[in-house]
Each structure stands twice: as structure tokens, then as C-alpha cells.
Coordinates of C-alpha atoms and ligand atoms in Angstrom, one line a residue:
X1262 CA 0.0 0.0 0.0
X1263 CA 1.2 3.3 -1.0
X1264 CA 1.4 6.5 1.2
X1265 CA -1.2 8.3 -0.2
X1266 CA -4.5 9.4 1.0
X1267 CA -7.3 6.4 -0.3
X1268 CA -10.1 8.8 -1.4
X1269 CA -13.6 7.3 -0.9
X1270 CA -16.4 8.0 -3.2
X1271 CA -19.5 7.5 -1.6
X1272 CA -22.9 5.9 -3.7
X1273 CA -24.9 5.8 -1.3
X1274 CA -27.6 8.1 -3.0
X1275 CA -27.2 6.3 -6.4
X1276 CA -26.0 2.5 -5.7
X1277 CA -27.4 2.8 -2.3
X1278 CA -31.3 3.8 -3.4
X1279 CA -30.8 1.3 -6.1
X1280 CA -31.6 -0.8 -3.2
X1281 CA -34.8 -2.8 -3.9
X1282 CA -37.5 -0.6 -2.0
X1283 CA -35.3 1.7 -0.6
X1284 CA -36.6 5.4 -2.2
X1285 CA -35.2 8.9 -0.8
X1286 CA -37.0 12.3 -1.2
X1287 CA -35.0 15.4 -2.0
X1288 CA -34.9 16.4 1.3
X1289 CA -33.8 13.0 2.8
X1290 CA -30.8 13.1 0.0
X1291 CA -29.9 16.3 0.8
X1292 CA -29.5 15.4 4.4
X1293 CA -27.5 12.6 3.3
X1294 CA -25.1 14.7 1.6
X1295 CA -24.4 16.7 4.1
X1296 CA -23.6 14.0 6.7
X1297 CA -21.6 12.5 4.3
X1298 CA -19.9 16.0 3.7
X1299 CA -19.6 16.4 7.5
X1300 CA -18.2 12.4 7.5
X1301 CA -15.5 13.5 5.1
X1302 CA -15.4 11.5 1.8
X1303 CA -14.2 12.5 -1.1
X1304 CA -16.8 12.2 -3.3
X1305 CA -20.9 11.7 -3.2
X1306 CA -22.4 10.4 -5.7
X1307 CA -25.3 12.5 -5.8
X1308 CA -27.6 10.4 -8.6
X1309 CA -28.0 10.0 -11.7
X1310 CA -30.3 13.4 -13.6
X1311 CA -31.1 12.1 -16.5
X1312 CA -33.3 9.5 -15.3
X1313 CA -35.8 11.8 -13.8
X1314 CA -37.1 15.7 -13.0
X1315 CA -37.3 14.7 -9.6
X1316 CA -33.5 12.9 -9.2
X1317 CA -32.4 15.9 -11.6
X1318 CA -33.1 18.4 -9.0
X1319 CA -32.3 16.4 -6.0
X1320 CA -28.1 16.1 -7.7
X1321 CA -29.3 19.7 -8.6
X1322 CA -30.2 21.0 -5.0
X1323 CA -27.0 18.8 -3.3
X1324 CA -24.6 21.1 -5.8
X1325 CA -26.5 24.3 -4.4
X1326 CA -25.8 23.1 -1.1
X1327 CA -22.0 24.4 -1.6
X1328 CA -20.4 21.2 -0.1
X1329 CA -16.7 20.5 0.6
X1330 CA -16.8 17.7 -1.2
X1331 CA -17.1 16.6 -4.8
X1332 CA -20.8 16.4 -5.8
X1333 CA -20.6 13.7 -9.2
X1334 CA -23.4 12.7 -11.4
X1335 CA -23.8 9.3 -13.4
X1336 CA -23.9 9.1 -17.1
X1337 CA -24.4 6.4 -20.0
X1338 CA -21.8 6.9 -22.6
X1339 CA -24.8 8.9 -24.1
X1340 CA -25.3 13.4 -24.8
X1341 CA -28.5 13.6 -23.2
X1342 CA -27.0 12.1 -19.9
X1343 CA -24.2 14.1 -19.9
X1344 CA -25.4 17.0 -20.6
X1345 CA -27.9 16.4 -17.9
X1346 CA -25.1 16.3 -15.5
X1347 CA -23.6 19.8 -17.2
X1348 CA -26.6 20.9 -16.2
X1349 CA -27.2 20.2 -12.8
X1350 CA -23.8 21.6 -12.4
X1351 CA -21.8 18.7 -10.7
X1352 CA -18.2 18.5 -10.6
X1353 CA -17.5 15.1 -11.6
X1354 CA -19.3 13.4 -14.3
X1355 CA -19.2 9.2 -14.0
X1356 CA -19.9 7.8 -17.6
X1357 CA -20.2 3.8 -17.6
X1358 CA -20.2 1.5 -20.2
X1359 CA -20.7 -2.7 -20.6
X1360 CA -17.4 -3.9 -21.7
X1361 CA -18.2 -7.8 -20.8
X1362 CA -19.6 -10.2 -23.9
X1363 CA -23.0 -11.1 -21.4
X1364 CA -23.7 -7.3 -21.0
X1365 CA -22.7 -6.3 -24.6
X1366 CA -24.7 -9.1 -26.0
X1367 CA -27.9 -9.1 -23.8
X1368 CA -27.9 -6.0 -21.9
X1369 CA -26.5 -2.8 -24.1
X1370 CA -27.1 -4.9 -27.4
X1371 CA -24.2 -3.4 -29.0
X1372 CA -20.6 -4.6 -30.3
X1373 CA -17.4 -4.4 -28.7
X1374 CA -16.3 -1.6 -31.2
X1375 CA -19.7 0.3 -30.6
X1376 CA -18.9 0.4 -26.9
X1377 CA -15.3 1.4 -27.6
X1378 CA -16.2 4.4 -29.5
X1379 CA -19.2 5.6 -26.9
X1380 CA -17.1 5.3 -24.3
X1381 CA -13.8 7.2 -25.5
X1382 CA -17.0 9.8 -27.3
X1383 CA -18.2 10.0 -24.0
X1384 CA -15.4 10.6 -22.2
X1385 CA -14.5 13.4 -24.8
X1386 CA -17.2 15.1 -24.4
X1387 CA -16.9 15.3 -20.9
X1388 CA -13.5 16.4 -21.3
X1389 CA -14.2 19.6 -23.6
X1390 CA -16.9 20.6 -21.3
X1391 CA -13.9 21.1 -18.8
X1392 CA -15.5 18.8 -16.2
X1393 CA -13.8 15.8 -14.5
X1394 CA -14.3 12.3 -15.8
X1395 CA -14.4 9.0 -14.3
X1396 CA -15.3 6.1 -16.3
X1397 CA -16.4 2.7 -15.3
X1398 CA -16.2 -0.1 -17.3
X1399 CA -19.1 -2.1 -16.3
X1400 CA -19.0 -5.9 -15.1
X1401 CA -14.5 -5.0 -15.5
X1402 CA -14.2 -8.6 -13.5
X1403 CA -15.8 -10.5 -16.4
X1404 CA -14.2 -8.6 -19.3
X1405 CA -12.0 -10.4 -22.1
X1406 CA -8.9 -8.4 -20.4
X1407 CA -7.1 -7.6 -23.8
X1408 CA -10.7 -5.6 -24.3
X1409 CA -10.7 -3.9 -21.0
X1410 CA -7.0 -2.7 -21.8
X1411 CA -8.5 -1.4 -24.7
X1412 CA -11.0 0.4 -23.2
X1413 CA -8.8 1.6 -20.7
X1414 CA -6.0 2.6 -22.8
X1415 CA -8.7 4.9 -25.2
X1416 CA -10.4 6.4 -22.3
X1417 CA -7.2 7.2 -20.6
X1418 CA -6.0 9.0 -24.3
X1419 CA -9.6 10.5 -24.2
X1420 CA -8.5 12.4 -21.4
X1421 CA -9.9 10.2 -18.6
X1422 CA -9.7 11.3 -14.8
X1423 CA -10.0 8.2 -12.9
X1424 CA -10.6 4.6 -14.2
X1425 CA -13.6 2.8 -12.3
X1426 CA -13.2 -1.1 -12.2
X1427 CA -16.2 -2.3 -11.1
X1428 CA -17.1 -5.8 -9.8
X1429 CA -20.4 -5.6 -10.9
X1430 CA -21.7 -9.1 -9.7
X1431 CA -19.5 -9.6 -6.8
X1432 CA -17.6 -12.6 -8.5
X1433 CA -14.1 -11.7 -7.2
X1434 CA -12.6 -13.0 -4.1
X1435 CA -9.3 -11.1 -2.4
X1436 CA -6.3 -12.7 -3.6
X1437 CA -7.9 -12.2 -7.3
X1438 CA -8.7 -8.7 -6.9
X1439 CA -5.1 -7.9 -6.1
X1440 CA -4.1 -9.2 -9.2
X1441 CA -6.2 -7.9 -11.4
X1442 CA -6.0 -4.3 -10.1
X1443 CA -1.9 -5.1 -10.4
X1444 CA -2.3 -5.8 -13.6
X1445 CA -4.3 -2.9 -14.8
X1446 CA -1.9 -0.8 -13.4
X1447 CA 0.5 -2.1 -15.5
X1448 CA -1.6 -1.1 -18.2
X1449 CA -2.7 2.7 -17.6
X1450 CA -1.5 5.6 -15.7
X1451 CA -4.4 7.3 -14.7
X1452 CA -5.5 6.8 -10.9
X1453 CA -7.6 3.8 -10.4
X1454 CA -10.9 3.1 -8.2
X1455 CA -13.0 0.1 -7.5
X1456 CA -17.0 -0.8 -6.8
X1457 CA -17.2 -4.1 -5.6
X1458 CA -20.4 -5.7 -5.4
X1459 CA -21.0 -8.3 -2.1
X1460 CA -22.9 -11.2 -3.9
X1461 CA -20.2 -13.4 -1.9
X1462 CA -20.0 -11.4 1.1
X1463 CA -16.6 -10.2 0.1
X1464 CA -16.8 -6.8 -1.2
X1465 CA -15.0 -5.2 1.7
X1466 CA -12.2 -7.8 1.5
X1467 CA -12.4 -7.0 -2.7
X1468 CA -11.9 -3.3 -1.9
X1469 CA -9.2 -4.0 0.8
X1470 CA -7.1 -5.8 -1.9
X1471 CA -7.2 -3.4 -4.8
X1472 CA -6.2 -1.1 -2.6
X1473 CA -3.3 -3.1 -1.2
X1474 CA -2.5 -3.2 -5.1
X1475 CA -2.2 0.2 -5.7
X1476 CA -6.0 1.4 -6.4
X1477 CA -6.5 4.7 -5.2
X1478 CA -9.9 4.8 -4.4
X1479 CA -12.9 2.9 -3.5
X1480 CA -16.4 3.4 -3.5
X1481 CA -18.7 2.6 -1.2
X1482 CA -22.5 2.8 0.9
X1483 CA -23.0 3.5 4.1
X1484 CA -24.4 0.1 5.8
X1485 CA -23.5 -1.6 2.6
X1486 CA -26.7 -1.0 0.7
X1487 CA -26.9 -1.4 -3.1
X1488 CA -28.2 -3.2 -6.1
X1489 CA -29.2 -7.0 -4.6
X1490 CA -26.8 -7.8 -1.9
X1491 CA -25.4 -4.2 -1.5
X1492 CA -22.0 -2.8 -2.1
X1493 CA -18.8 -2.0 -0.2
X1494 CA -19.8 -1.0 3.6
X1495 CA -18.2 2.7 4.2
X1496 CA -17.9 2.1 8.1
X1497 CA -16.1 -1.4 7.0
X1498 CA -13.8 -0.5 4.5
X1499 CA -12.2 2.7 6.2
X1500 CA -11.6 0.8 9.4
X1501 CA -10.4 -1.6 7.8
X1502 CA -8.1 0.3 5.7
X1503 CA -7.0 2.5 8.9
X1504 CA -7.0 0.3 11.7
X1505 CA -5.6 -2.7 9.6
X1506 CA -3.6 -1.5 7.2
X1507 CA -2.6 2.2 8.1
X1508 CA -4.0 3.7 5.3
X1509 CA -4.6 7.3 5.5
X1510 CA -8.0 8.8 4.7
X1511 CA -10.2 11.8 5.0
X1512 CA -13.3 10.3 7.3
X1513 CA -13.6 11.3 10.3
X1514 CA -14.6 8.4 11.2
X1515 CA -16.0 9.4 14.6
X1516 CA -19.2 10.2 12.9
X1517 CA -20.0 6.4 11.3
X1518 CA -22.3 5.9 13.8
X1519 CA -24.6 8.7 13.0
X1520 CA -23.9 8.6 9.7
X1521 CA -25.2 4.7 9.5
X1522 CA -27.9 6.0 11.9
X1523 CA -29.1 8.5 9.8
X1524 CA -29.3 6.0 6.5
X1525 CA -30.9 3.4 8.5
X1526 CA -33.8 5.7 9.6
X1527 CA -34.7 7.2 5.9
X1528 CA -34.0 3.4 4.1
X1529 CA -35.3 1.6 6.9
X1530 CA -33.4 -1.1 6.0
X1531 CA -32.3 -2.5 9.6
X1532 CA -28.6 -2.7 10.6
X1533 CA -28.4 -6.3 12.1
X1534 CA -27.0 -6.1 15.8
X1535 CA -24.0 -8.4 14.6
X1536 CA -22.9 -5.9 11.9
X1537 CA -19.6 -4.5 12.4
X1538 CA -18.4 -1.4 13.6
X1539 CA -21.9 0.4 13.9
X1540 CA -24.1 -2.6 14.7
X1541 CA -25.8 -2.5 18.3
X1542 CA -23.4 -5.7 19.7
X1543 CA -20.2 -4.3 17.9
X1544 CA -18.8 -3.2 20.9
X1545 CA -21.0 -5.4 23.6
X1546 CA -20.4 -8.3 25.9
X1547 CA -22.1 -10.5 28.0
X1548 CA -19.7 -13.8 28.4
X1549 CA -17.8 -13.4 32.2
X1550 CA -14.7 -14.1 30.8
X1551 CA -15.1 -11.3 28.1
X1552 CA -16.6 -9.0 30.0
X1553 CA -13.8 -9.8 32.9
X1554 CA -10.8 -9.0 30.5
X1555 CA -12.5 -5.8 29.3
X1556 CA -13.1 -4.5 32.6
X1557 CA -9.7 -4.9 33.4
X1558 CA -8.3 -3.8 29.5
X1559 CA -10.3 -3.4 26.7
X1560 CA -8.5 -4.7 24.2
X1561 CA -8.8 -8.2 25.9
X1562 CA -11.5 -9.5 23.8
X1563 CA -11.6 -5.7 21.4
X1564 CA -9.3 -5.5 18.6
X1565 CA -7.4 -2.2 19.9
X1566 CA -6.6 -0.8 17.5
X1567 CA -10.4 0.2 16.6
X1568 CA -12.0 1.5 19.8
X1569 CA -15.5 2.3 20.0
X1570 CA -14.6 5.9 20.8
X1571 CA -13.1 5.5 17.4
X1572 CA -16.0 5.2 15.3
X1573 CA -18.6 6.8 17.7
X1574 CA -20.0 3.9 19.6
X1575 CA -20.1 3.2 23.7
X1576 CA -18.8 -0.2 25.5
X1577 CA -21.9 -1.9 26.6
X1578 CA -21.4 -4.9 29.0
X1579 CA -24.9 -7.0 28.5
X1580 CA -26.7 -8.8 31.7
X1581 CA -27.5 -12.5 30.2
X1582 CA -27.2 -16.7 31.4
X1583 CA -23.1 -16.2 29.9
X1584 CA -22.7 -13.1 32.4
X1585 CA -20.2 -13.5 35.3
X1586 CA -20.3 -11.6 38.6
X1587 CA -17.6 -8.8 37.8
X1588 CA -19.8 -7.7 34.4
X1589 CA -22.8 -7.2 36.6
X1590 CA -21.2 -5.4 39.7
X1591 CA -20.4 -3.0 37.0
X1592 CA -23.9 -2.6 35.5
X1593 CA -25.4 -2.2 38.7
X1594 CA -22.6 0.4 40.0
X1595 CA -23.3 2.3 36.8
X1596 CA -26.9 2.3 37.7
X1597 CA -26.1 3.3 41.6
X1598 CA -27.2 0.2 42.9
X1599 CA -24.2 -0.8 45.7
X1600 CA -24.9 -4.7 46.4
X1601 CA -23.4 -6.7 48.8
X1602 CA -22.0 -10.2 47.9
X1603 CA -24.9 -12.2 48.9
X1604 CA -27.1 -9.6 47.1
X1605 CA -25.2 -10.1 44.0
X1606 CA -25.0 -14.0 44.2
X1607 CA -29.0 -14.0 44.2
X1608 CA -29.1 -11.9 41.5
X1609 CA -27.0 -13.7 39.5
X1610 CA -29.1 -16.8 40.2
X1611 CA -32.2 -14.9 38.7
X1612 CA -30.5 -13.9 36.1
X1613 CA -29.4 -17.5 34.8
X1614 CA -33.0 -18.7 35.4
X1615 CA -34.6 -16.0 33.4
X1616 CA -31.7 -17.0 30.5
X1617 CA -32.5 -20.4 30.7
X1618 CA -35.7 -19.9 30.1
X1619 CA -34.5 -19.0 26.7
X1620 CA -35.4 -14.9 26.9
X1621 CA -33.0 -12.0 26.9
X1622 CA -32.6 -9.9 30.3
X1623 CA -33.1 -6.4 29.7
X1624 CA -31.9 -3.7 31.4
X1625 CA -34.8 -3.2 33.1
X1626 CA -35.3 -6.9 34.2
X1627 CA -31.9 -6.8 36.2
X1628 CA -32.8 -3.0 37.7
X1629 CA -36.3 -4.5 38.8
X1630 CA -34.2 -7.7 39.8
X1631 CA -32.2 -6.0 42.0
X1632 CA -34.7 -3.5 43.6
X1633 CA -36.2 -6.6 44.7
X1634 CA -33.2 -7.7 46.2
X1635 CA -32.2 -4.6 48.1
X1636 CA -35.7 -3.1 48.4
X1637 CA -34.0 -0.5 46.6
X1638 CA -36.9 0.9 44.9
X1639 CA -36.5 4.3 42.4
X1640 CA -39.1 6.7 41.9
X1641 CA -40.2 7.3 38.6
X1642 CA -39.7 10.0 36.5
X1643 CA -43.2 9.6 34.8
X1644 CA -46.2 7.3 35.6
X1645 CA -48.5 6.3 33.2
X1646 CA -52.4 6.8 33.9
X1647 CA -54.1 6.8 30.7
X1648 CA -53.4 5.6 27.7
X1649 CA -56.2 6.0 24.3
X1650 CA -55.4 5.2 20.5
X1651 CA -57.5 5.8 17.5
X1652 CA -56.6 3.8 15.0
X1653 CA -58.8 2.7 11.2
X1654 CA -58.6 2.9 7.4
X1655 CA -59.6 6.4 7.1
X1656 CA -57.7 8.3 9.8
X1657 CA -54.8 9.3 10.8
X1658 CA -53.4 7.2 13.9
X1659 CA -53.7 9.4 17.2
X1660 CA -52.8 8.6 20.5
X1661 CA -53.2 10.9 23.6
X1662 CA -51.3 9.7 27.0
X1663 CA -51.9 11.1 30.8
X1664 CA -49.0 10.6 32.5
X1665 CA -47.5 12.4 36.1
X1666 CA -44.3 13.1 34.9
X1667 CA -42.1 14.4 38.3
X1668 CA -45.1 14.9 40.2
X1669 CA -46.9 16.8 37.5
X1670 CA -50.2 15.8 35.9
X1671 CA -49.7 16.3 32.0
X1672 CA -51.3 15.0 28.5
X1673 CA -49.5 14.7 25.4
X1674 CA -51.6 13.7 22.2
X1675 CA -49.8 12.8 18.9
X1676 CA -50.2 11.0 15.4
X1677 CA -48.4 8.5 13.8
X1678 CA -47.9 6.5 10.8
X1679 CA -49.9 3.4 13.5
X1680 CA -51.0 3.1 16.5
X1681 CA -47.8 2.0 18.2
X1682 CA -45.6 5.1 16.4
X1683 CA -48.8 7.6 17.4
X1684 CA -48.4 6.2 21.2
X1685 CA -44.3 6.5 21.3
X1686 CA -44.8 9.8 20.1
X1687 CA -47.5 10.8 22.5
X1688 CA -45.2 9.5 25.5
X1689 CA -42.3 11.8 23.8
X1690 CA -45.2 14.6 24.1
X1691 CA -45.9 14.5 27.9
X1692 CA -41.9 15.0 28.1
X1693 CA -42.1 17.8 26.5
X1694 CA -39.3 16.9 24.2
X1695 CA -36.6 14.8 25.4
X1696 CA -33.4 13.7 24.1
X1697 CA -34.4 10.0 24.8
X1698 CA -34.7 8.4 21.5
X1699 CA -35.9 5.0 20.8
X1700 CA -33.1 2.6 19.3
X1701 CA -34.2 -0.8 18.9
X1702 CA -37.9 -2.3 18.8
X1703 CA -39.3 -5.7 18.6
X1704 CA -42.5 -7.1 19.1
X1705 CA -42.8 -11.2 19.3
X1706 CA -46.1 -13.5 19.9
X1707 CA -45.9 -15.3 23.0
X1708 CA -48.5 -17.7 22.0
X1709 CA -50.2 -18.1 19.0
X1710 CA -53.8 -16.8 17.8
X1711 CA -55.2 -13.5 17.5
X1712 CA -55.5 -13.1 21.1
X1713 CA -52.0 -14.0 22.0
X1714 CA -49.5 -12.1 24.3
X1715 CA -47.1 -9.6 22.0
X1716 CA -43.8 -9.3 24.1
X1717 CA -42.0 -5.9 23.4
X1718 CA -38.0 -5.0 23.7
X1719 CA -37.6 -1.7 23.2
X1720 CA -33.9 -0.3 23.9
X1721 CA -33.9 3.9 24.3
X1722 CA -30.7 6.1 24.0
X1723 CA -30.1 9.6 25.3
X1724 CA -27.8 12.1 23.2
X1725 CA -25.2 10.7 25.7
X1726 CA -24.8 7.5 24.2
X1727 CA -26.9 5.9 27.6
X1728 CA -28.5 2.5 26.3
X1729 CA -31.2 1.0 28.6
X1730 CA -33.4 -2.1 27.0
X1731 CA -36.8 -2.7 28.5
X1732 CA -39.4 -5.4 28.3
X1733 CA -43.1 -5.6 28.6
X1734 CA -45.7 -8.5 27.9
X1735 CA -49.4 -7.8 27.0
X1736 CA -52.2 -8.8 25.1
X1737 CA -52.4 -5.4 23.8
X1738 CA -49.4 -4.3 21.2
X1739 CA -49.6 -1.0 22.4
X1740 CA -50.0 -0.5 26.0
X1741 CA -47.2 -3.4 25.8
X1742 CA -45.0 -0.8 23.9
X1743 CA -45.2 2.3 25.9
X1744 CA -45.0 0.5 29.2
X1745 CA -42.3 -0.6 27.5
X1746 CA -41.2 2.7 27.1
X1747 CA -41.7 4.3 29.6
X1748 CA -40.1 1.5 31.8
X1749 CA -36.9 2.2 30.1
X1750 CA -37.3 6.1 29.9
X1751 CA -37.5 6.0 34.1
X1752 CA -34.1 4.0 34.1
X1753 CA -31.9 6.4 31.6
X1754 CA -33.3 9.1 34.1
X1755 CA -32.6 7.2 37.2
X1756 CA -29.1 6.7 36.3
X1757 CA -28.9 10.4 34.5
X1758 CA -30.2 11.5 37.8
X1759 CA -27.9 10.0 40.2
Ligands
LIG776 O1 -22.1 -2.2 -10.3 C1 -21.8 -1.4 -11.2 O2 -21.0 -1.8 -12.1 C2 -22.2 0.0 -11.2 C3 -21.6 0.9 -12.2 C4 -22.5 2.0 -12.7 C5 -20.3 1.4 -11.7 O3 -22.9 0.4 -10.3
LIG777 ZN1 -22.9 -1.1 -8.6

């Protein structure tokens, strides 16, 4: 790997919304951008304007929006699309072209020399307009290479910027990438850059290798969304390239967290709580021995040289049937319960039974656990009386909620896209606005039927980075949600408060 700064080019608003059912308004994109911009890559790519008025002005609005970074449009090898991009005024243009047989034959229906001529056209005409170029040569990994030289070689004559090599079906595998990447840059001059595709589950490794062969830049999505099973993760790949290989790059990567955060919500496509670096468990641990050593060090049982400071995340140790004695000492000191030995050797016991049973211990569960124990008990920040919902086919979901929030009698009423969203919000009404935001939410059936019992864990955050999970079991989804809620909103205040 050389010195240099590996630039990353982000897609997550063209790739990324390529996503099946993922769609962004222009407001949602422009918020993007500027997280991205405030993340620090290189370049966004911001869409594609040709393909719509409404895509043309949101590239168009996200170039208004005077970013530090690169703002680049996407192109066929075509006028119309190009000058489309002219238009909305990016500042790099990204033309792509087929160059493998399959996708000449079947997909752009043209020849080899057709495609040759488009693309170095293309790439001319970019070129004269005095914009920057970069060109991808589509499905690269399954090209005849003596055509992909060609390509390469007239595009880079044409005047080309930066060479994409896209692995547009995710065929590649590390070792592989690096020598193909090696290989084309024996071939042309110009900087080179790589999409990798994850139809293996490899397209951070991919990404990881051509750089290790001299590519100098990749692109990416933030939480690896993209055409079928998603592209190169952003959080992934520049951890990796830092923390593992030293590479130096423009993210700040203190801000992957949000960043993933902030996709997640507007895609709401779910980041599983096993995916690295900004996934819920990246940084958790619940077995004694684990949880021991990183009491005592972190980078026991962490990698060290990624902390979760690193990339915006907290430590969490997890109460569960794997949990030793030291892990929940610390829980409950952190929550300003002092126990004595005894006290913590019959807490432990419930808390193996309740695992055995097969369910997860909150937060709360240990909290109520141990007020049981010590006779301990808090007084709540806010106490639910009433709860009503109104809920059909032709109205809006509203939910109004009478609560005595510190001492105070107070109703909150809000709407929401259902009942359960109309109540949450409600419950964030009687607060009168708090920083407590919900995090994770899941409803099971306890039993089968119609009638059966839906059991809710919910885990709230406040803008601290303070995680409390809560659990509540009714036949109603609802009440079983913001009891859920609000059992977990009294224990972030308990522990705020003391
Ligand atoms: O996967 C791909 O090949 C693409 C190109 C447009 C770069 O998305
Ligand atoms: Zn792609």
C-alpha cells in the first residue's frame, strides 16, 4: 500500500437507493449529503439526472448546497445524460459502459467496437466541457482483459480522470482482486478506483485488496446498501483500511455511527445487531470471561486498535445466562445500585433462570431484579395513567397519554404512521421533548392466535450514548409498547439523575 491518501467515493444516493424498495426524497438526499460531507469523503455520488425531474433536482439541489466535497453525477456513454449532468452543475461526471460479452450481448445490445467508440466519445465530451471524468467499465471482472485494456487505454488517451473497475456481480474474491487491479496498473497511468459488489460477502475484503495493489480509491454505501446484496460498507472498508492497514484517509470516522444511523432511519433497512463497527453488539459483551478482561483492558477481547470511541459507539457490558459476577457489579454500579456479595450472588441466580428460560434480560429486568433484592426501589420520572389510541382505514393514527411526569399531571396527544408510532410519540409529548430516543424495537407472539400475548424489547438512547433495554408482555401491542417505554425512559433518568 502506498502513502497516499485512499479517497472514498461515496454511492450511497445512487447504488445505495438502487436498493430494492429503498426510495429517498430530495430532502432525505440532501441530508445525506451533508452528513456525508460532514463524515469527510471525497466524493458523493449524488444520482443520476437524466433518469428523472425529480432525481435531476435532488443532484441539482445537493450542488446548491456548496459542499466541501465533490458532488458527481452518473452518465451512460450517451449526450442527453451528460449533458444532464452539465446541467445540474456537478463536478465530476461518472460515464459507464458494458465492456463484458454477457452485458454487450444481452444487456447494451451493442458490439465491442460500438462500446469502444461511446465510451472514448463520452469521455471526450466530458472532457471539452472542462469537467472531470471518471469512467467505469461495467462488469470489469468479467471482461475479455485484452478488451478492458483497450478500453482503458482509449479512455485514458480520451482524457480520462480516474478509471472505475467495477465488480459488478461480486464474482471476485481477495487474492484475485489484487491481481487484477496489479495488472491494470500495468496497463494505464491514470489513478484507479473500484465498486465491488458483495454477492459473496466479500466486497470489503475485494476493496481492501485493490487497494493493497495500488487502487486509489474505493467506493462505497453507508451500511452496505446497493443493487441485490449491497455494495462495499463505508464504516467497513475505512476501518479496515485504517486500523488494519494504516492507510490514510479523509473520514472522520468518529461520525460512522450517526452517519449509519441517519441511513438506516430514511432506508429503513435495519442494521443487524451483529454488523460490524456500527451494529448494536459491535462493541457489547455479555460472556464473564469477556466482559472480565475488558473491565480490566479493553482490548482483551476488542481489537485495539479500533476503539468504539473510534468510530462513535459506547462499550456496553450485556446482563444474560453467559454473564459473570464482575460484568454485573459493574452494571449495577453504573446504575447506583451498591450490592453486597450475597445480594449479587442471588441476583445472578435470577438472572441465569430468566436466561435459561430462553429470553434476553433487559436492562430493566436486572434494575427490577435488584430493587427486589435490596428493596432498593426508584421513583419514577413519569407514571403512566391513561393511555387511548384511535386507530382505522380512514384516519390518521392518534394517540393521547396522561402521565405524572415528576409529580406533574400532563397530556401529550400525537399522530403517527400506527397506532404503536402515534403512542411512542404521544409519551415523547408528555416530556415535553426529550433527548431519549428509541433505538431498537421488537414485538414477538408469546402464544399463538389472535388473542396472544405480543412481548416488546424496546432499547432507548439519550444524546449521551446511555442505552437501557426494556421489556413488557401484553395482550395489547400497544400498551405493551409504551410500558415498555416508559419503563426504560424511568431507568436512563434514574441513572442520568444520580
Ligand atoms: O455495479 C456497477 O457496475 C455499477 C456501475 C454503474 C459502476 O454500479
Ligand atoms: Zn454497482
Amino acid at each position: 500500500m502506498n502513502n497516499e491518501v485512499v479517497t472514498f467515493f461515496d454511492t450511497t444516493l445512487r447504488d445505495g437507493e438502487q436498493t430494492p424498495n429503498v426510495s429517498l426524497t430530495s430532502e432525505q438526499k440532501l441530508t445525506i449529503a451533508k452528513a456525508l460531507d460532514k463524515l469527510g469523503v471525497d466524493v458523493i455520488e449524488a444520482g443520476f439526472p437524466v433518469s428523472s425531474k425529480g432525481e435531476y433536482s435532488a443532484v441539482k439541489s445537493i450542488v446548491k448546497a456548496d459542499l466541501a466535497t465533490t458532488v458527481c453525477g452518473l452518465a451512460r456513454v450517451v449526450k442527453p445524460d451528460i449533458d444532464a449532468c452539465l446541467d445540474a452543475g456537478v463536478g465530476l461526471i461518472h460515464v459507464f459502459a458494458s465492456t463484458s460479452d454477457v452485458q454487450l450481448k444481452y444487456s447494451m445490445k451493442k458490439t465491442r467496437q460500438e462500446v469502444y467508440d461511446l465510451s472514448v466519445d463520452a469521455v471526450e465530451y466530458v472532457k471539452e466541457h472542462g469537467t472531470k471524468c471518471l469512467f467505469s467499465a461495467m462488469d470489469a471482472t468479467r471482461t475479455e482483459p485484452e478488451f478492458l485494456d483497450r478500453v482503458c487505454r482509449g479512455v485514458e488517451s480520451a482524457g480520462v480522470d480516474i478509471i472505475n473497475i467495477p465488480d459488478t456481480v461480486g464474482i471476485m474474491a481477495p487474492s484475485r482482486m489484487f491481481n487484477f487491479i496489479k495488472r491494470i496498473k500495468g496497463v494505464v497511468e491514470v489513478p484507479i478506483d473500484v465498486h465491488c459488489h458483495n454477492d459473496f460477502g466479500l466486497a470489503v475484503a475485494n476493496s481492501l485488496s485493490a487497494i493493497e495493489a495500488g487502487a486509489h480509491q474505493v467506493q462505497v454505501t453507508v451500511n452496505g446498501i446497493g443493487e441485490r446484496a449491497g455494495n462495499a460498507d463505508l464504516a467497513q472498508t475505512a476501518m479496515g483500511l485504517s486500523s488494519i492497514f494504516g492507510a490514510k484517509l479523509n473520514i472522520n470516522t468518529q461520525f460512522l455511527l450517526e452517519t449509519s444511523r441517519l441511513v438506516e432511519r430514511f432506508t429503513k433497512i435495519n442494521i443487524p445487531p451483529t454488523m460490524p463497527i456500527v451494529g448494536e453488539n459491535a462493541f457489547s459483551h455479555e460472556s464473564g470471561i469477556h466482559s472480565r478482561g475488558v473491565i480490566e483492558r479493553a482490548d482483551t477481547f476488542e481489537p485495539g486498535i479500533m476503539t468504539p470511541e473510534m468510530v462513535g459507539q459506547r462499550r456496553r457490558l450485556v446482563a444474560g445466562k453467559h454473564a459473570g459476577k464482575h460484568a454485573v457489579r459493574e452494571m449495577l454500579k453504573d446504575a447506583r445500585f451498591d450490592v453486597t456479595e450475597e445480594e449479587l450472588a442471588r441476583i445472578m441466580d435470577r438472572i441465569k433462570e430468566i436466561g435459561d428460560q430462553g429470553r434476553r434480560v433487559t436492562d430493566v429486568d436486572l434494575y427490577t431484579i435488584a430493587e427486589a433484592i435490596t428493596n432498593e426501589v426508584l421513583t419514577p420520572t413519569i407514571l403512566l395513567e391513561e393511555l387511548s389510541v384511535m386507530t382505522g382505514n380512514r384516519i390518521t393514527p392518534t394517540a393521547t397519554v396522561k402521565a405524572v411526569v415528576d409529580g406533574t399531571m400532563k397530556i401529550g396527544a400525537r399522530i403517527g404512521t400506527g397506532p404503536v408510532d402515534a403512542a411512542i410519540n404521544a409519551v415523547h409529548d408528555v416530556l415535553g421533548g426529550t433527548d431519549v430516543q428509541l433505538r431498537t424495537f421488537r414485538i414477538d407472539a408469546i402464544t399463538g392466535g389472535t388473542d396472544a400475548l405480543a412481548d416488546v424489547v424496546i432499547g432507548v438512547e439519550d444524546s449521551d450514548g446511555n442505552m437501557v433495554t426494556a421489556r413488557a408482555a401484553r395482550g395489547d401491542i400497544v400498551i405493551a409498547s409504551v410500558e415498555a417505554m416508559i419503563s426504560a425512559i424511568n431507568r436512563l433518568k434514574a441513572r442520568d439523575g444520580a
